[in-house]
mmCIF file of C-alpha atoms in Angstrom:
data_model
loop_
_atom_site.group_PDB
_atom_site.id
_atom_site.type_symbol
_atom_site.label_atom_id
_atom_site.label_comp_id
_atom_site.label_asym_id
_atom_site.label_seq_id
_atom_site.Cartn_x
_atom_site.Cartn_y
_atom_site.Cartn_z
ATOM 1 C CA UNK A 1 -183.270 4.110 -53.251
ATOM 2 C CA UNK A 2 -186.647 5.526 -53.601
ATOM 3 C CA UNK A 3 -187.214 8.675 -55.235
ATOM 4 C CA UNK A 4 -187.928 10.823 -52.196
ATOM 5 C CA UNK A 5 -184.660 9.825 -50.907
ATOM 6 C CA UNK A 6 -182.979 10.872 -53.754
ATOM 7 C CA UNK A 7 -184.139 14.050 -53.902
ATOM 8 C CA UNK A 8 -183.493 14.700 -50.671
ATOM 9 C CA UNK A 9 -180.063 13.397 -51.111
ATOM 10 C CA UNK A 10 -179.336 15.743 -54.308
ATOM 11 C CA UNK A 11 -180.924 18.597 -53.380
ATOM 12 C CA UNK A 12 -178.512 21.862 -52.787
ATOM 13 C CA UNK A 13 -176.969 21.894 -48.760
ATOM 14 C CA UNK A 14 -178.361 25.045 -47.213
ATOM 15 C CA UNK A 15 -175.548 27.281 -45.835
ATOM 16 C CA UNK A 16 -175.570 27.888 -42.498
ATOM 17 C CA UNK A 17 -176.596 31.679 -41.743
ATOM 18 C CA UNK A 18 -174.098 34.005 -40.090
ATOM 19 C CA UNK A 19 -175.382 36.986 -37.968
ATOM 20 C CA UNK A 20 -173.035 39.301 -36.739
ATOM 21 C CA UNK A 21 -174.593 40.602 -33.055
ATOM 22 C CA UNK A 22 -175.558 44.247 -33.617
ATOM 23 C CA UNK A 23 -172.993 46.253 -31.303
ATOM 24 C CA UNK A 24 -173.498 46.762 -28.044
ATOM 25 C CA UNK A 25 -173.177 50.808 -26.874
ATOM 26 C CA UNK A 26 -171.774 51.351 -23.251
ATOM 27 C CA UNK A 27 -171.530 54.375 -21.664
ATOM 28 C CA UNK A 28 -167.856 55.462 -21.487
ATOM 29 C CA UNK A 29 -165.378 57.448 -18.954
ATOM 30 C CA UNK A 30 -162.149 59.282 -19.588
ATOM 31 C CA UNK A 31 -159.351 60.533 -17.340
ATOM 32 C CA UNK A 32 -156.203 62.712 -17.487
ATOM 33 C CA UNK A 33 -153.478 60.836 -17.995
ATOM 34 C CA UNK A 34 -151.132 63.507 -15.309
ATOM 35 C CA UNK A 35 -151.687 66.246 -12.803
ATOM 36 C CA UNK A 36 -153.183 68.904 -15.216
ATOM 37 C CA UNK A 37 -156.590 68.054 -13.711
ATOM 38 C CA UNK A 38 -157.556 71.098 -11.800
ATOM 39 C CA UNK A 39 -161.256 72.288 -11.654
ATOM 40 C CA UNK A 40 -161.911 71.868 -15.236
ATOM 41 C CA UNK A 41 -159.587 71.318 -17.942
ATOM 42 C CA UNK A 42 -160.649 71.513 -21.996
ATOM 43 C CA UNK A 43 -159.026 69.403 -24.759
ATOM 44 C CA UNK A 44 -158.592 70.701 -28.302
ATOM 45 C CA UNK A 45 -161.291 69.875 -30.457
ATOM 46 C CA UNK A 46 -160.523 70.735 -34.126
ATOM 47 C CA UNK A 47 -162.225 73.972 -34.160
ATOM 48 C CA UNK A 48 -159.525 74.965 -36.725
ATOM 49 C CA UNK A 49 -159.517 72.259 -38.699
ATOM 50 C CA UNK A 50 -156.166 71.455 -37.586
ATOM 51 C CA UNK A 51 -156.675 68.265 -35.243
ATOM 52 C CA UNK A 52 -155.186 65.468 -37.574
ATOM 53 C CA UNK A 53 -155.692 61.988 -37.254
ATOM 54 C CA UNK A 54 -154.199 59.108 -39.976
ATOM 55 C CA UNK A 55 -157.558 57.400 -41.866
ATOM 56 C CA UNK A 56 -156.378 53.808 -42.021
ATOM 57 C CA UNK A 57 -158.892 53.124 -44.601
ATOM 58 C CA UNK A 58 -157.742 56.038 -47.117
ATOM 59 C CA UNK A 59 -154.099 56.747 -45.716
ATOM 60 C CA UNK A 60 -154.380 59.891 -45.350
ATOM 61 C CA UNK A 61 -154.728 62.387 -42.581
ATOM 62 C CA UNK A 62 -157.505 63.987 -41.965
ATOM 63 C CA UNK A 63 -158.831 67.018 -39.828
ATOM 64 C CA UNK A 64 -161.105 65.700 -37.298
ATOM 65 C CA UNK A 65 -163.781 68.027 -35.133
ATOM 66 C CA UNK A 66 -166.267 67.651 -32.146
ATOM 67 C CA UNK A 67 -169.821 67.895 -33.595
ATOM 68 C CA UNK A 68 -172.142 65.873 -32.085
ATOM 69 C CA UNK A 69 -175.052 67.075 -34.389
ATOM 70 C CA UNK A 70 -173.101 65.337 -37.129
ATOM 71 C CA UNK A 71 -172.554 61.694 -37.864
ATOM 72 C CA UNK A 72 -169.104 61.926 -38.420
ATOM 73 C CA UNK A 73 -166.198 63.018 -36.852
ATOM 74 C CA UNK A 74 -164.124 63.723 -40.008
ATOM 75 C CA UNK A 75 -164.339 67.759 -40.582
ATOM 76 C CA UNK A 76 -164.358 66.675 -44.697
ATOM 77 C CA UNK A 77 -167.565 65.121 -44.250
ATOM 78 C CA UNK A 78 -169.433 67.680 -42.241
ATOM 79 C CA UNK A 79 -172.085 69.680 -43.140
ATOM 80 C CA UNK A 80 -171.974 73.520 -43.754
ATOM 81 C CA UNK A 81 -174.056 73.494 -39.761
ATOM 82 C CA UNK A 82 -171.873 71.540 -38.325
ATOM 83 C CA UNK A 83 -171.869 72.974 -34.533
ATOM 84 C CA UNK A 84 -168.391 72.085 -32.450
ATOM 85 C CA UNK A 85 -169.037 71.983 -29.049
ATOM 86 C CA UNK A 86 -166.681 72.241 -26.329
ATOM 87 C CA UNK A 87 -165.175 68.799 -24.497
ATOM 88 C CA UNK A 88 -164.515 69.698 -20.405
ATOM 89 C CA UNK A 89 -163.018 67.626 -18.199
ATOM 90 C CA UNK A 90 -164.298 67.857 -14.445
ATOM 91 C CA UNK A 91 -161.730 67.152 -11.508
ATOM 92 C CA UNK A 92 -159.831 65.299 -14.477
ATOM 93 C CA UNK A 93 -162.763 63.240 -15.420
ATOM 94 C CA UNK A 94 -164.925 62.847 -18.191
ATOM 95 C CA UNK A 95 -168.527 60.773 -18.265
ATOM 96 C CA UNK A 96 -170.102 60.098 -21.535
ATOM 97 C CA UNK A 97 -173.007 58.703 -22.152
ATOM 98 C CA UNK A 98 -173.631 55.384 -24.579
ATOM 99 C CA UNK A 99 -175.969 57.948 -26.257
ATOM 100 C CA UNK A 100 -173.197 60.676 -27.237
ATOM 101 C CA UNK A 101 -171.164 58.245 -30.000
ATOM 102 C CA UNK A 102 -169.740 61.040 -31.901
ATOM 103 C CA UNK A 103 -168.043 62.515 -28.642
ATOM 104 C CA UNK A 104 -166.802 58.457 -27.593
ATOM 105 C CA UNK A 105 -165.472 58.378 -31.080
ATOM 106 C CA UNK A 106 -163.595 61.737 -31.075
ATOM 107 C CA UNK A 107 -162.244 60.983 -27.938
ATOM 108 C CA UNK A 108 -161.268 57.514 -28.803
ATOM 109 C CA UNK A 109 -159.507 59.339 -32.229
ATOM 110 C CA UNK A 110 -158.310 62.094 -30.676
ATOM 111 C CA UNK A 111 -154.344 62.828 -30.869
ATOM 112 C CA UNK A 112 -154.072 63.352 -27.622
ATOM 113 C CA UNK A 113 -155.447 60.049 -26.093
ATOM 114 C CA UNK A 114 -152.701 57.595 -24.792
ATOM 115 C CA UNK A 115 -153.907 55.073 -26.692
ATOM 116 C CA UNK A 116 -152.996 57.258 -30.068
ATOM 117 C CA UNK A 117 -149.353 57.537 -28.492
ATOM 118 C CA UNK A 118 -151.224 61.174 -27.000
ATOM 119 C CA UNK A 119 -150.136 62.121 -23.115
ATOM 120 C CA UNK A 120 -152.861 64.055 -22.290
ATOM 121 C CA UNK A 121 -155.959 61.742 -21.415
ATOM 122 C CA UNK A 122 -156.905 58.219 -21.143
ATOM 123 C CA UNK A 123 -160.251 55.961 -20.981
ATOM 124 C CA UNK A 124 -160.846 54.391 -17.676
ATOM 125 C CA UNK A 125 -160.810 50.800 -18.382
ATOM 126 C CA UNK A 126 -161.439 49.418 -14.646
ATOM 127 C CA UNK A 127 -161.242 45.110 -16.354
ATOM 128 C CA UNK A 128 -157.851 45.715 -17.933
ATOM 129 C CA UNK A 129 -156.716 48.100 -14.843
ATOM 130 C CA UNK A 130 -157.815 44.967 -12.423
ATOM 131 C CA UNK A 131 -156.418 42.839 -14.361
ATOM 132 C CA UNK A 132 -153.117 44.751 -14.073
ATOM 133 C CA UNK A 133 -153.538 45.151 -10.623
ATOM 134 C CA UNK A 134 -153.347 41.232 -10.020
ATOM 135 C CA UNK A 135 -150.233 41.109 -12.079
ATOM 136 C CA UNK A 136 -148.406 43.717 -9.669
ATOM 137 C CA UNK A 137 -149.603 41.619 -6.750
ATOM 138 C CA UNK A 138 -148.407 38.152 -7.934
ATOM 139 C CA UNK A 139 -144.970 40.106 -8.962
ATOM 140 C CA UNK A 140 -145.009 41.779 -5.032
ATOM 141 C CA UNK A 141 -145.070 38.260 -3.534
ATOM 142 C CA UNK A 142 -142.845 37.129 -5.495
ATOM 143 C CA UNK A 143 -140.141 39.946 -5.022
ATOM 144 C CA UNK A 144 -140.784 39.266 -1.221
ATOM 145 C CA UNK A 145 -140.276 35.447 -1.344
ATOM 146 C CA UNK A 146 -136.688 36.620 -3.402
ATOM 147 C CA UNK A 147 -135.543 38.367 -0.744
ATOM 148 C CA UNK A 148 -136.607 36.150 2.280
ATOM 149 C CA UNK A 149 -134.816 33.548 0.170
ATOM 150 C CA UNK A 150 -131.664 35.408 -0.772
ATOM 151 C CA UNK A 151 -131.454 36.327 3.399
ATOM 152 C CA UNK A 152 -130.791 32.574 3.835
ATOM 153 C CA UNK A 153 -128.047 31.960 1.175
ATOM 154 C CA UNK A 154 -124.895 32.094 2.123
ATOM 155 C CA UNK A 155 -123.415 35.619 2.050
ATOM 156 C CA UNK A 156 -126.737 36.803 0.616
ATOM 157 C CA UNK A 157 -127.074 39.117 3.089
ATOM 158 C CA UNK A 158 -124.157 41.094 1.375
ATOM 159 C CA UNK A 159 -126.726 41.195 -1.760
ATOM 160 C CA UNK A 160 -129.029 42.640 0.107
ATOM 161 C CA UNK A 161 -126.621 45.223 1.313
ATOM 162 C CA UNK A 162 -125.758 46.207 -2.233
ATOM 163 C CA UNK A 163 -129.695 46.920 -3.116
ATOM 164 C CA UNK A 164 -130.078 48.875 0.190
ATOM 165 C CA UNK A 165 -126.797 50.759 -0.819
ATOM 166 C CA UNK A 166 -128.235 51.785 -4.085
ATOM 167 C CA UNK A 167 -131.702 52.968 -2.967
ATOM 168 C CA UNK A 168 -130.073 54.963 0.305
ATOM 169 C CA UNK A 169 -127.217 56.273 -2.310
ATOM 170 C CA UNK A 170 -125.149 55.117 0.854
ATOM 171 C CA UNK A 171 -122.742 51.719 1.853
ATOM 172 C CA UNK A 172 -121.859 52.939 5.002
ATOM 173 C CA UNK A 173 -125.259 52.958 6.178
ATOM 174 C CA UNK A 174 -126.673 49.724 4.339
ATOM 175 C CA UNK A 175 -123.440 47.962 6.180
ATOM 176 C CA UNK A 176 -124.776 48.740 9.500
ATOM 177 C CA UNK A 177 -128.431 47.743 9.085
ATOM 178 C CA UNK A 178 -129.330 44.248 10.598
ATOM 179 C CA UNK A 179 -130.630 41.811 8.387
ATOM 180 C CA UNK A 180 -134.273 42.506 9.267
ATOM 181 C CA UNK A 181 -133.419 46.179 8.966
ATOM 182 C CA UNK A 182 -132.298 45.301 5.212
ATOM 183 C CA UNK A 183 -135.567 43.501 4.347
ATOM 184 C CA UNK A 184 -137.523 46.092 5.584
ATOM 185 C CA UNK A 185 -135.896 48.596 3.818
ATOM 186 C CA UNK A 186 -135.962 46.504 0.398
ATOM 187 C CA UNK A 187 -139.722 45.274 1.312
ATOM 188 C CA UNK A 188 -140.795 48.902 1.446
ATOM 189 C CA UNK A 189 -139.665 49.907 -1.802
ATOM 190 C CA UNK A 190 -140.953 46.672 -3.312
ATOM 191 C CA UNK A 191 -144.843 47.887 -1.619
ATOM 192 C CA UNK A 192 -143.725 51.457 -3.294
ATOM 193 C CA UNK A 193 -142.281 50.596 -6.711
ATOM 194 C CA UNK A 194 -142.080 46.767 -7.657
ATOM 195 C CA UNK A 195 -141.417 47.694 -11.218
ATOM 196 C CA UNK A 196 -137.745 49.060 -10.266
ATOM 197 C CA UNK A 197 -137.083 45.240 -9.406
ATOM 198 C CA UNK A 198 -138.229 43.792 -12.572
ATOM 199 C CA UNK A 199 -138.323 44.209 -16.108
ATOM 200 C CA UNK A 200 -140.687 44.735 -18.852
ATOM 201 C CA UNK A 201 -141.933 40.919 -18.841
ATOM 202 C CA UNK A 202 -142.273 41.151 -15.113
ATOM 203 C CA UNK A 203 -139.339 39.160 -14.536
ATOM 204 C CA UNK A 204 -137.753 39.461 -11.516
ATOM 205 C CA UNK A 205 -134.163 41.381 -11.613
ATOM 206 C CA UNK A 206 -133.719 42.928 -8.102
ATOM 207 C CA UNK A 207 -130.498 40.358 -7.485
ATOM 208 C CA UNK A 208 -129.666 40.316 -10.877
ATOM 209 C CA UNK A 209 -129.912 43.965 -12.502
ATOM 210 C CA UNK A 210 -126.830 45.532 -14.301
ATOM 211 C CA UNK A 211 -128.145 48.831 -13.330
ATOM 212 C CA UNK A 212 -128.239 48.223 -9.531
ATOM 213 C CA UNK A 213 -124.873 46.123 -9.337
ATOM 214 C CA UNK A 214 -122.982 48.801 -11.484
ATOM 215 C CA UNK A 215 -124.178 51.834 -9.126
ATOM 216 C CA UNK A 216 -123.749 49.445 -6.371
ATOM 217 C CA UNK A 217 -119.793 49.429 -7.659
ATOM 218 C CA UNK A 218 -119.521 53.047 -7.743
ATOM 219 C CA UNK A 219 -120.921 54.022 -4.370
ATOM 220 C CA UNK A 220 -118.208 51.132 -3.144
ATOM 221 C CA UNK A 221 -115.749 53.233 -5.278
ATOM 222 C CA UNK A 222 -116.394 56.400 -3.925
ATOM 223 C CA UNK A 223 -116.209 54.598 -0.174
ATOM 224 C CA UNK A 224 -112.817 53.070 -1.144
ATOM 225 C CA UNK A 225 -111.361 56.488 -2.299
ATOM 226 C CA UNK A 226 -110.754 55.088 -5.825
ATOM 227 C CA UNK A 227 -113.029 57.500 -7.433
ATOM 228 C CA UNK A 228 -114.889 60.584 -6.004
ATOM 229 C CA UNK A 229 -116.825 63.415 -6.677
ATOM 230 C CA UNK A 230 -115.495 67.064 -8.234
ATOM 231 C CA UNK A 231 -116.285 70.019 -5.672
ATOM 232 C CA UNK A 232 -119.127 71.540 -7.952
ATOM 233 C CA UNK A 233 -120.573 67.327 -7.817
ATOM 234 C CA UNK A 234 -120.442 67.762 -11.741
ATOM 235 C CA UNK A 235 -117.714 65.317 -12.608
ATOM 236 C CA UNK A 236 -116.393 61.828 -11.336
ATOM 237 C CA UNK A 237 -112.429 62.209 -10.860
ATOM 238 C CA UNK A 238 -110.138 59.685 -10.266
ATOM 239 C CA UNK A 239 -108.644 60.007 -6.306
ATOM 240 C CA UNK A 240 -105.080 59.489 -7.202
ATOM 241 C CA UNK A 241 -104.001 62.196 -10.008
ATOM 242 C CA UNK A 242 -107.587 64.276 -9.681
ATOM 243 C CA UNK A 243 -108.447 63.674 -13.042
ATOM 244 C CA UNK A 244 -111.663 63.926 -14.868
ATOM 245 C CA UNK A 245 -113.115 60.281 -15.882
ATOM 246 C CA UNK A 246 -116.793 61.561 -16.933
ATOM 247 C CA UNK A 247 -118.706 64.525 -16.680
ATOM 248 C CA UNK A 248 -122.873 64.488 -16.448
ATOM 249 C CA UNK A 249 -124.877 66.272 -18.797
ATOM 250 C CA UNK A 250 -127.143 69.320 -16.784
ATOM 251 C CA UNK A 251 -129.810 68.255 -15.169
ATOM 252 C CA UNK A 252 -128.471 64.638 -14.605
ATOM 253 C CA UNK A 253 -127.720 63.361 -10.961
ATOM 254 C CA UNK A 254 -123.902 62.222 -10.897
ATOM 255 C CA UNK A 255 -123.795 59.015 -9.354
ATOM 256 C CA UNK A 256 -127.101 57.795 -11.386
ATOM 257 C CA UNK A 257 -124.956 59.361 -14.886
ATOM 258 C CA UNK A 258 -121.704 57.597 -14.234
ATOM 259 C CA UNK A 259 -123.257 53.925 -13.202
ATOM 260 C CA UNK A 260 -124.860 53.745 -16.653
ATOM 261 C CA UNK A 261 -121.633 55.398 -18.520
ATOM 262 C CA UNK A 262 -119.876 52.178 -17.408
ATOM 263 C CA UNK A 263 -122.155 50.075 -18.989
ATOM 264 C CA UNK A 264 -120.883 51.462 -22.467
ATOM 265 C CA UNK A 265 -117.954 50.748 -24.158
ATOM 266 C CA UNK A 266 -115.768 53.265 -22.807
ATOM 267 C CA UNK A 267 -117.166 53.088 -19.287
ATOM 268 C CA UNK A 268 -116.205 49.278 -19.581
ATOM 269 C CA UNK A 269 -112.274 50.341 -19.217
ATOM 270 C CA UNK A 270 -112.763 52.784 -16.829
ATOM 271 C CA UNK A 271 -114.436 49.776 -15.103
ATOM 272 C CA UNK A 272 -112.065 47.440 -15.665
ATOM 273 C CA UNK A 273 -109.538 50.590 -14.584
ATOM 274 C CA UNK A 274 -111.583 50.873 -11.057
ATOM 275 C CA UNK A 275 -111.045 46.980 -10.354
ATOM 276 C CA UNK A 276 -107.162 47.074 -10.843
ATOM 277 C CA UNK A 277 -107.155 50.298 -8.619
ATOM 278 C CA UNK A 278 -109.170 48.579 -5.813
#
């Protein structure tokens, strides 16, 4: 081995260099997250000192205020000129601009925003929101291709009875629809509300749903004089002796109360009860 090759061969591996890309800044847009919207609409923004948000870094909370002539957002760390400036929301919108990164990282602290666990505003994110969008669609055709297949099981048209039964609140009536009259009915609320047929995985439930099959029992219940409503619609009394079996808390619709009271312990029996009645 000559010398040159030696050296070479010795001589002290350079590391390879890692650059982290310098971050990009995007303009951002924010929403209300309900109806509040209005004309214009402000958000609280720590004029008081009083806005809170938890410091990961230091683990402890900290009073947080809009002043975008400061480069922080942490009222602790402000100067004695800090200005706070109002935050408006137009029609329930909000553009900001990549330059304004003290208002995008108020916002994006702020108590208030969904993403904190807040109910007041959101940021639009229009990637996640089409990606979300694909995922209702796949779970719509698939709800519809349930259905179409349940119709041509035997008996399955008496499943599909049950589900219209539930979202009319009525057997009688889902018993006299045709069969295209029940997929219609079921294929409309799928276009309105696909979620009610599926659960948080977006698996598909509409056939299978303890919810749906245990109001489904009631309403039958109620049709079969078994069970039935008090006058004042408060209470579910049994037919025979009048008595109460369960009363619903204010506010809470009777039939919708009792169907998940079976599914406790208690409502179990009175299930079980029902059956041996029937």
């Amino acid at each position: 081995m000559s010398t040159k090759e030696a050296a070479v061969k010795s001589a002290p591996k350079k590391e390879a260099r890692v650059t982290t890309p310098p971050k990009k800044f995007v303009a951002k847009e924010y929403r209300l997250a309900d109806d509040r919207s209005g004309l214009a609409f402000i958000i609280k923004v720590g004029r008081e000192k009083n806005l809170l948000v938890f410091d990961e870094e230091k683990g402890v909370s900290r009073p947080i205020r809009h002043c975008p002539n400061e480069p922080t957002i942490y009222a602790d760390k402000q100067s004695d000129f800090a200005l706070v400036e109002p935050i408006i929301f137009m029609y329930g919108y909000l553009s900001v601009p990549r330059e304004a990164q003290i208002t995008q990282l108020f916002l994006d602290a702020h108590p208030d925003n969904t993403a904190n666990g807040g109910t007041w505003f959101e940021e639009v994110n229009d990637e996640k929101e089409a990606e979300a969008d694909l995922i209702i669609d796949d779970l719509k055709i698939d709800l519809y291709n349930a259905v179409r297949n349940k119709l041509e099981e035997d008996d399955g048209i008496y499943e599909l009875e049950a589900v219209v039964a539930v979202l009319e609140n009525n057997v009688q009536e889902a018993s006299t629809m045709s069969p295209k009259s029940l997929k219609r009915r079921i294929y409309q609320e799928i276009e309105n509300n696909p979620l009610y047929f599926a659960d948080d995985n977006f698996k598909i439930t509409i056939f299978e749903d303890d919810y749906i099959n245990r109001k489904y029992f009631v309403l039958r219940s109620i049709k079969e004089a078994i069970i039935k409503k008090s006058p004042n619609n408060k209470s579910m009394v049994w037919v025979r002796d009048n008595k109460t079996i369960a009363t619903a808390p204010r506010g809470l619709e009777l039939v919708e109360y009792f169907a998940d009271f079976l599914g406790t312990e208690e409502g179990m029996l009175v299930a079980e009860e029902i059956k041996r009645r029937s």
